Amino acid sequence: MARRPRTGGGRAPDVFARGGWVPMREYPDSDEVDFAIVGAGAGGATLACKLAEAGFSVVVLEAGPFWRPLEDFASDEEAQQELYWLEERLTGGLDPIALGGNNSGWGVGGSTVHFSMISLRFRPEWFRARSLLGYGVDWPIGYDELAPYYEEAERALAISGPLRYPWGPPHRRYPYREHEMNAAGLVLARGAERMGVAWSPVPLATVSAPRGKSPPCVYRGFCNFGCSTNAKQSALVVWIPRALRAGAEVRDLAMAGRIELDAAGLASGVHYRRDEEWRFQRARNVVVAGYAIETPRLLLNSACARFPQGLANSSGLVGTHLTTHAGPGVWARFDEEIRWNKGPPNMAVCEHWNYADEGKDFDGGYAFMSQGPLPRAWAQLVATSQNLWGMALREAMLDYNHMSGLVAVAETEPRIQNRVTLAAKRDRHGLPVARVDFAYSDNDRRMQEHARRFMGRMLEAAGGRDLWSSEDTSHILGTCRMGASPDSSVVDADGRSWDVRNLWICDGSLFPTCGGVNPSLTIQALACRIGERIRRLSARGEL
Amino acid sequence: MLAASVLSDSALEHYRGGFENPGMFAPLASAALALAGAARASRRPARPAPALPFGAACAVGAAGLGFHTYNLLRRPGGLSWGNLFYAAPLGAPVALSLAGLLGLAARELGRGAPTLARLPRRRALGLLTAAGLAGTSLEAALLHFRGAFHNPAMWLPVSLPPVAAALLAGAAAHPPEAAPRLTRLARACLNATAWLGVAGVALHARGVARQMGGWRNWSQNVLSGPPLPAPPSFSALALAGGAALELP
């Protein structure tokens, strides 16, 4: 079905009402706005809110639609596939990453519309991974600089979390209390207690009590799709309404194709396609927030005479050092009924191997969580991992309510050969599509093997039988890394391009290393920090 | 009134628990018996009320506390905040025992006994209800903390009843003529607490409305939202406290 833009005519969809609208300020293309932001996900939406609230004029260009959760998010796994970025991309390398469902969002709110709401902070040492832990690369900022913004993001998202999180430095209590643990989470808890390692309820971005127009979570279990009740605190329901109230404009179904440079070598605006028509938005600053594939793709697509290798790419690093989180999983059958589809899919976590450095045969770390796949996703995993089909698959599915499992979020090494490049093939807009090459290092493989063994022992300790394992990947990060010098990074600690000083990046592609936890909270904390830095730089006349 | 509150609350919560254990019917039966006993006693104040339903309520409440403690401690995490929030509530069976104790006290008073538990009647009933108010307030504190005090009104039941309980305990320690101002103040606070129980039902009804689907989806939201029968226990204890202050 062809979609039509929903925003425009002075209004944007009201995310809290069926068919509702909220007023929205609009800017003509010819107006030179302070910031044109490409992408309305965890990075773009958060930054749009922060900049609009600081008084800047902001236009957000989002390739996907502006969803209304109450009417668009059906309780139907098949129908909800439309939330993913499913435009054509090429994948390659020894371990090609499956793109789409697990890692790319499409629409206002980006991947936060279908993320599993896990909101964990990075281990402080990871910001100096090379100096303190001896692998990867140091970030240009430390944990202490980011901590206030972690807290800002946690308050904005009203994270429901435990009173005491067993890992990391102490911080202010999560604004909302933890959710009731589901049976799948209790399996992890039981196993962890029998093995003598710590476990914790997962801090989740879905509210455990009413908040504004968000009702508390009803534990329907469709969290890896759009939350039709608005309990999920996605960028769509948290940052976007705030940004609109503060005067930002969001243009949905607006695909950015190229960033234009002026004669002085500064960005002058963005060419984008909306309603079958190419348009040009003038801007004093351009922010790219398209996540780890579309961000380097747009920069590479914007190559010009002055920057023939692509924008912000004098270091040659744009698109390189792609990392993902490896997701080895272990699954077991339990005698008792688990019914793991109840509640948010990941309710209990063990971060033991993110914080323990003794007894590892690998660099880096991993966390793992209890799981709750819905039947279609489970059937797909069983079919592809176990090679079951027909009657055998049907019989395996009969065990659905008795299954439980653990899946890791395992750090991979940033390596230059894992990268995003442009393919010769063009998409429906006439733009070269991205090619994504990826291969695990030996270290990555050792870590996954370690995770599989450890998780298997935990499932057995909890009473699981007939164990088997699977492979997967999730978040993609690190293709436009931030750093301390122009030779070794694409942008500085503020997300500002070393080459084009009014071009910024604000998304997961900034991550020099990917850590062993889900990145959305860190992306939003970084965006809060970048917003604050821009406000200060502007006040000092250094923008 | 307290028995009615316990009856409806335990009916709701144990229904939600699917009556997994046959013992989960016991508090319903016991609270219903206590309710019937109280109704009979109030209809025919001249005849002595039977002690059995109230004694049974005390015993079932005590057993319930044991079961609920076992349920809490056997979960992973043991005595943790998560289990205090979501395992079987420790305060609920205590409320049943309290209803039983109040029934027994009322029975003794009806028979014209000069003392209760070897204490002057005014002091005994005053202390019992003050302890009940403080305990109920503690339970409200735990559950409202679980709700992150998202509405400022959620602070009321954790601030007003403890003050009323302290004043009641203080006033009940003296004969009425010895501390008239304290007694007046305690009575005023107890009245406010009694009304708080009524207002609490309205606020909890609004809480149900704020669940997904609101009152249209009442059959689910009455179970998952804030419990409607809980706030009247404040009214019940405040009225009993007021009655204690009426005693010489």
PDB file of N, CA, C and O in Angstrom, chain B residues 102 105 109 116 120-130 168-169 171-176 183 186-187 190 236-248:
ATOM      1  N   LEU B 102     -10.578  -7.079  66.449  1.00  0.00           N
ATOM      2  CA  LEU B 102     -11.551  -6.012  66.679  1.00  0.00           C
ATOM      3  C   LEU B 102     -12.924  -6.612  67.024  1.00  0.00           C
ATOM      4  O   LEU B 102     -13.639  -6.115  67.896  1.00  0.00           O
ATOM      5  N   ALA B 105     -12.793  -7.829  70.518  1.00  0.00           N
ATOM      6  CA  ALA B 105     -12.825  -6.682  71.431  1.00  0.00           C
ATOM      7  C   ALA B 105     -14.250  -6.156  71.539  1.00  0.00           C
ATOM      8  O   ALA B 105     -14.735  -5.865  72.645  1.00  0.00           O
ATOM      9  N   LEU B 109     -16.537  -5.851  74.818  1.00  0.00           N
ATOM     10  CA  LEU B 109     -17.146  -4.577  75.201  1.00  0.00           C
ATOM     11  C   LEU B 109     -18.653  -4.738  75.345  1.00  0.00           C
ATOM     12  O   LEU B 109     -19.268  -4.210  76.270  1.00  0.00           O
ATOM     13  N   LEU B 116      -9.644  -5.080  78.603  1.00  0.00           N
ATOM     14  CA  LEU B 116      -9.330  -5.907  77.426  1.00  0.00           C
ATOM     15  C   LEU B 116      -7.863  -6.254  77.529  1.00  0.00           C
ATOM     16  O   LEU B 116      -7.028  -5.331  77.654  1.00  0.00           O
ATOM     17  N   PRO B 120      -6.831  -1.158  80.465  1.00  0.00           N
ATOM     18  CA  PRO B 120      -8.093  -0.414  80.439  1.00  0.00           C
ATOM     19  C   PRO B 120      -8.668  -0.448  79.019  1.00  0.00           C
ATOM     20  O   PRO B 120      -7.909  -0.407  78.043  1.00  0.00           O
ATOM     21  N   ARG B 121      -9.994  -0.537  78.903  1.00  0.00           N
ATOM     22  CA  ARG B 121     -10.622  -0.761  77.597  1.00  0.00           C
ATOM     23  C   ARG B 121     -10.248   0.329  76.590  1.00  0.00           C
ATOM     24  O   ARG B 121      -9.946   0.052  75.419  1.00  0.00           O
ATOM     25  N   ARG B 122     -10.294   1.575  77.050  1.00  0.00           N
ATOM     26  CA  ARG B 122      -9.992   2.697  76.152  1.00  0.00           C
ATOM     27  C   ARG B 122      -8.565   2.583  75.594  1.00  0.00           C
ATOM     28  O   ARG B 122      -8.330   2.717  74.393  1.00  0.00           O
ATOM     29  N   ARG B 123      -7.662   2.270  76.502  1.00  0.00           N
ATOM     30  CA  ARG B 123      -6.269   2.180  76.074  1.00  0.00           C
ATOM     31  C   ARG B 123      -6.062   0.975  75.153  1.00  0.00           C
ATOM     32  O   ARG B 123      -5.403   1.073  74.107  1.00  0.00           O
ATOM     33  N   ALA B 124      -6.641  -0.148  75.518  1.00  0.00           N
ATOM     34  CA  ALA B 124      -6.446  -1.377  74.728  1.00  0.00           C
ATOM     35  C   ALA B 124      -6.973  -1.194  73.299  1.00  0.00           C
ATOM     36  O   ALA B 124      -6.267  -1.443  72.321  1.00  0.00           O
ATOM     37  N   LEU B 125      -8.220  -0.726  73.183  1.00  0.00           N
ATOM     38  CA  LEU B 125      -8.803  -0.585  71.837  1.00  0.00           C
ATOM     39  C   LEU B 125      -8.083   0.508  71.052  1.00  0.00           C
ATOM     40  O   LEU B 125      -7.847   0.383  69.843  1.00  0.00           O
ATOM     41  N   GLY B 126      -7.709   1.570  71.786  1.00  0.00           N
ATOM     42  CA  GLY B 126      -6.986   2.658  71.129  1.00  0.00           C
ATOM     43  C   GLY B 126      -5.663   2.186  70.564  1.00  0.00           C
ATOM     44  O   GLY B 126      -5.317   2.463  69.407  1.00  0.00           O
ATOM     45  N   LEU B 127      -4.903   1.429  71.364  1.00  0.00           N
ATOM     46  CA  LEU B 127      -3.593   0.950  70.904  1.00  0.00           C
ATOM     47  C   LEU B 127      -3.733  -0.037  69.755  1.00  0.00           C
ATOM     48  O   LEU B 127      -2.976   0.001  68.785  1.00  0.00           O
ATOM     49  N   LEU B 128      -4.748  -0.913  69.870  1.00  0.00           N
ATOM     50  CA  LEU B 128      -4.953  -1.914  68.805  1.00  0.00           C
ATOM     51  C   LEU B 128      -5.244  -1.216  67.473  1.00  0.00           C
ATOM     52  O   LEU B 128      -4.635  -1.530  66.437  1.00  0.00           O
ATOM     53  N   THR B 129      -6.153  -0.248  67.477  1.00  0.00           N
ATOM     54  CA  THR B 129      -6.492   0.415  66.212  1.00  0.00           C
ATOM     55  C   THR B 129      -5.349   1.305  65.748  1.00  0.00           C
ATOM     56  O   THR B 129      -5.098   1.423  64.546  1.00  0.00           O
ATOM     57  N   ALA B 130      -4.627   1.913  66.684  1.00  0.00           N
ATOM     58  CA  ALA B 130      -3.478   2.737  66.274  1.00  0.00           C
ATOM     59  C   ALA B 130      -2.441   1.865  65.581  1.00  0.00           C
ATOM     60  O   ALA B 130      -1.897   2.232  64.527  1.00  0.00           O
ATOM     61  N   LEU B 168      -3.963   9.065  68.377  1.00  0.00           N
ATOM     62  CA  LEU B 168      -4.904   8.131  69.004  1.00  0.00           C
ATOM     63  C   LEU B 168      -4.228   7.395  70.161  1.00  0.00           C
ATOM     64  O   LEU B 168      -4.791   7.286  71.256  1.00  0.00           O
ATOM     65  N   ALA B 169      -3.015   6.902  69.898  1.00  0.00           N
ATOM     66  CA  ALA B 169      -2.300   6.178  70.957  1.00  0.00           C
ATOM     67  C   ALA B 169      -2.064   7.082  72.151  1.00  0.00           C
ATOM     68  O   ALA B 169      -2.224   6.679  73.310  1.00  0.00           O
ATOM     69  N   ALA B 171      -3.833   9.846  72.984  1.00  0.00           N
ATOM     70  CA  ALA B 171      -5.093  10.231  73.626  1.00  0.00           C
ATOM     71  C   ALA B 171      -5.676   9.073  74.418  1.00  0.00           C
ATOM     72  O   ALA B 171      -6.243   9.269  75.499  1.00  0.00           O
ATOM     73  N   ALA B 172      -5.527   7.848  73.864  1.00  0.00           N
ATOM     74  CA  ALA B 172      -6.135   6.682  74.522  1.00  0.00           C
ATOM     75  C   ALA B 172      -5.401   6.320  75.809  1.00  0.00           C
ATOM     76  O   ALA B 172      -5.924   5.585  76.643  1.00  0.00           O
ATOM     77  N   ALA B 173      -4.184   6.826  75.948  1.00  0.00           N
ATOM     78  CA  ALA B 173      -3.408   6.513  77.156  1.00  0.00           C
ATOM     79  C   ALA B 173      -3.942   7.259  78.376  1.00  0.00           C
ATOM     80  O   ALA B 173      -3.605   6.920  79.502  1.00  0.00           O
ATOM     81  N   HIS B 174      -4.720   8.297  78.117  1.00  0.00           N
ATOM     82  CA  HIS B 174      -5.268   9.087  79.238  1.00  0.00           C
ATOM     83  C   HIS B 174      -6.783   8.980  79.253  1.00  0.00           C
ATOM     84  O   HIS B 174      -7.401   8.769  78.216  1.00  0.00           O
ATOM     85  N   PRO B 175      -7.372   9.206  80.404  1.00  0.00           N
ATOM     86  CA  PRO B 175      -8.827   9.349  80.424  1.00  0.00           C
ATOM     87  C   PRO B 175      -9.217  10.608  79.636  1.00  0.00           C
ATOM     88  O   PRO B 175      -8.402  11.530  79.538  1.00  0.00           O
ATOM     89  N   PRO B 176     -10.414  10.652  79.043  1.00  0.00           N
ATOM     90  CA  PRO B 176     -10.780  11.748  78.156  1.00  0.00           C
ATOM     91  C   PRO B 176     -10.653  13.120  78.813  1.00  0.00           C
ATOM     92  O   PRO B 176     -10.235  14.078  78.165  1.00  0.00           O
ATOM     93  N   THR B 183      -7.448  14.687  72.737  1.00  0.00           N
ATOM     94  CA  THR B 183      -8.549  13.842  72.278  1.00  0.00           C
ATOM     95  C   THR B 183      -9.263  14.492  71.090  1.00  0.00           C
ATOM     96  O   THR B 183      -9.590  13.817  70.106  1.00  0.00           O
ATOM     97  N   ALA B 186      -7.046  14.168  68.053  1.00  0.00           N
ATOM     98  CA  ALA B 186      -7.030  12.781  67.564  1.00  0.00           C
ATOM     99  C   ALA B 186      -8.321  12.476  66.816  1.00  0.00           C
ATOM    100  O   ALA B 186      -8.316  11.869  65.740  1.00  0.00           O
ATOM    101  N   ARG B 187      -9.449  12.946  67.405  1.00  0.00           N
ATOM    102  CA  ARG B 187     -10.745  12.674  66.764  1.00  0.00           C
ATOM    103  C   ARG B 187     -10.808  13.323  65.379  1.00  0.00           C
ATOM    104  O   ARG B 187     -11.277  12.724  64.416  1.00  0.00           O
ATOM    105  N   LEU B 190      -8.749  11.323  63.025  1.00  0.00           N
ATOM    106  CA  LEU B 190      -9.395  10.046  62.713  1.00  0.00           C
ATOM    107  C   LEU B 190     -10.549  10.265  61.740  1.00  0.00           C
ATOM    108  O   LEU B 190     -10.761   9.474  60.813  1.00  0.00           O
ATOM    109  N   ALA B 236     -12.423   1.929  58.286  1.00  0.00           N
ATOM    110  CA  ALA B 236     -12.822   0.990  59.325  1.00  0.00           C
ATOM    111  C   ALA B 236     -12.004   1.211  60.592  1.00  0.00           C
ATOM    112  O   ALA B 236     -12.543   1.321  61.700  1.00  0.00           O
ATOM    113  N   LEU B 237     -10.683   1.314  60.432  1.00  0.00           N
ATOM    114  CA  LEU B 237      -9.824   1.470  61.606  1.00  0.00           C
ATOM    115  C   LEU B 237     -10.016   2.841  62.243  1.00  0.00           C
ATOM    116  O   LEU B 237      -9.988   2.972  63.470  1.00  0.00           O
ATOM    117  N   ALA B 238     -10.244   3.863  61.425  1.00  0.00           N
ATOM    118  CA  ALA B 238     -10.454   5.200  61.986  1.00  0.00           C
ATOM    119  C   ALA B 238     -11.734   5.217  62.813  1.00  0.00           C
ATOM    120  O   ALA B 238     -11.787   5.826  63.893  1.00  0.00           O
ATOM    121  N   LEU B 239     -12.787   4.539  62.315  1.00  0.00           N
ATOM    122  CA  LEU B 239     -14.046   4.500  63.072  1.00  0.00           C
ATOM    123  C   LEU B 239     -13.846   3.742  64.385  1.00  0.00           C
ATOM    124  O   LEU B 239     -14.345   4.168  65.435  1.00  0.00           O
ATOM    125  N   ALA B 240     -13.094   2.623  64.311  1.00  0.00           N
ATOM    126  CA  ALA B 240     -12.832   1.870  65.541  1.00  0.00           C
ATOM    127  C   ALA B 240     -12.023   2.711  66.520  1.00  0.00           C
ATOM    128  O   ALA B 240     -12.266   2.690  67.736  1.00  0.00           O
ATOM    129  N   GLY B 241     -11.072   3.476  65.979  1.00  0.00           N
ATOM    130  CA  GLY B 241     -10.279   4.364  66.823  1.00  0.00           C
ATOM    131  C   GLY B 241     -11.160   5.414  67.468  1.00  0.00           C
ATOM    132  O   GLY B 241     -11.017   5.728  68.666  1.00  0.00           O
ATOM    133  N   GLY B 242     -12.099   5.958  66.690  1.00  0.00           N
ATOM    134  CA  GLY B 242     -13.043   6.941  67.224  1.00  0.00           C
ATOM    135  C   GLY B 242     -13.878   6.329  68.342  1.00  0.00           C
ATOM    136  O   GLY B 242     -14.115   6.959  69.377  1.00  0.00           O
ATOM    137  N   ALA B 243     -14.273   5.055  68.126  1.00  0.00           N
ATOM    138  CA  ALA B 243     -15.070   4.364  69.148  1.00  0.00           C
ATOM    139  C   ALA B 243     -14.252   4.218  70.431  1.00  0.00           C
ATOM    140  O   ALA B 243     -14.774   4.384  71.544  1.00  0.00           O
ATOM    141  N   ALA B 244     -12.956   3.918  70.284  1.00  0.00           N
ATOM    142  CA  ALA B 244     -12.101   3.773  71.472  1.00  0.00           C
ATOM    143  C   ALA B 244     -12.090   5.060  72.284  1.00  0.00           C
ATOM    144  O   ALA B 244     -12.111   5.038  73.517  1.00  0.00           O
ATOM    145  N   LEU B 245     -12.063   6.189  71.561  1.00  0.00           N
ATOM    146  CA  LEU B 245     -12.013   7.470  72.270  1.00  0.00           C
ATOM    147  C   LEU B 245     -13.334   7.789  72.969  1.00  0.00           C
ATOM    148  O   LEU B 245     -13.380   8.651  73.845  1.00  0.00           O
ATOM    149  N   GLU B 246     -14.413   7.131  72.522  1.00  0.00           N
ATOM    150  CA  GLU B 246     -15.708   7.340  73.182  1.00  0.00           C
ATOM    151  C   GLU B 246     -15.750   6.639  74.539  1.00  0.00           C
ATOM    152  O   GLU B 246     -16.574   6.964  75.384  1.00  0.00           O
ATOM    153  N   LEU B 247     -14.870   5.618  74.699  1.00  0.00           N
ATOM    154  CA  LEU B 247     -14.907   4.845  75.943  1.00  0.00           C
ATOM    155  C   LEU B 247     -14.367   5.679  77.100  1.00  0.00           C
ATOM    156  O   LEU B 247     -13.458   6.506  76.901  1.00  0.00           O
ATOM    157  N   PRO B 248     -14.898   5.450  78.264  1.00  0.00           N
ATOM    158  CA  PRO B 248     -14.424   6.230  79.411  1.00  0.00           C
ATOM    159  C   PRO B 248     -13.013   5.799  79.826  1.00  0.00           C
ATOM    160  O   PRO B 248     -12.606   4.692  79.541  1.00  0.00           O
TER     161      PRO B 248
END
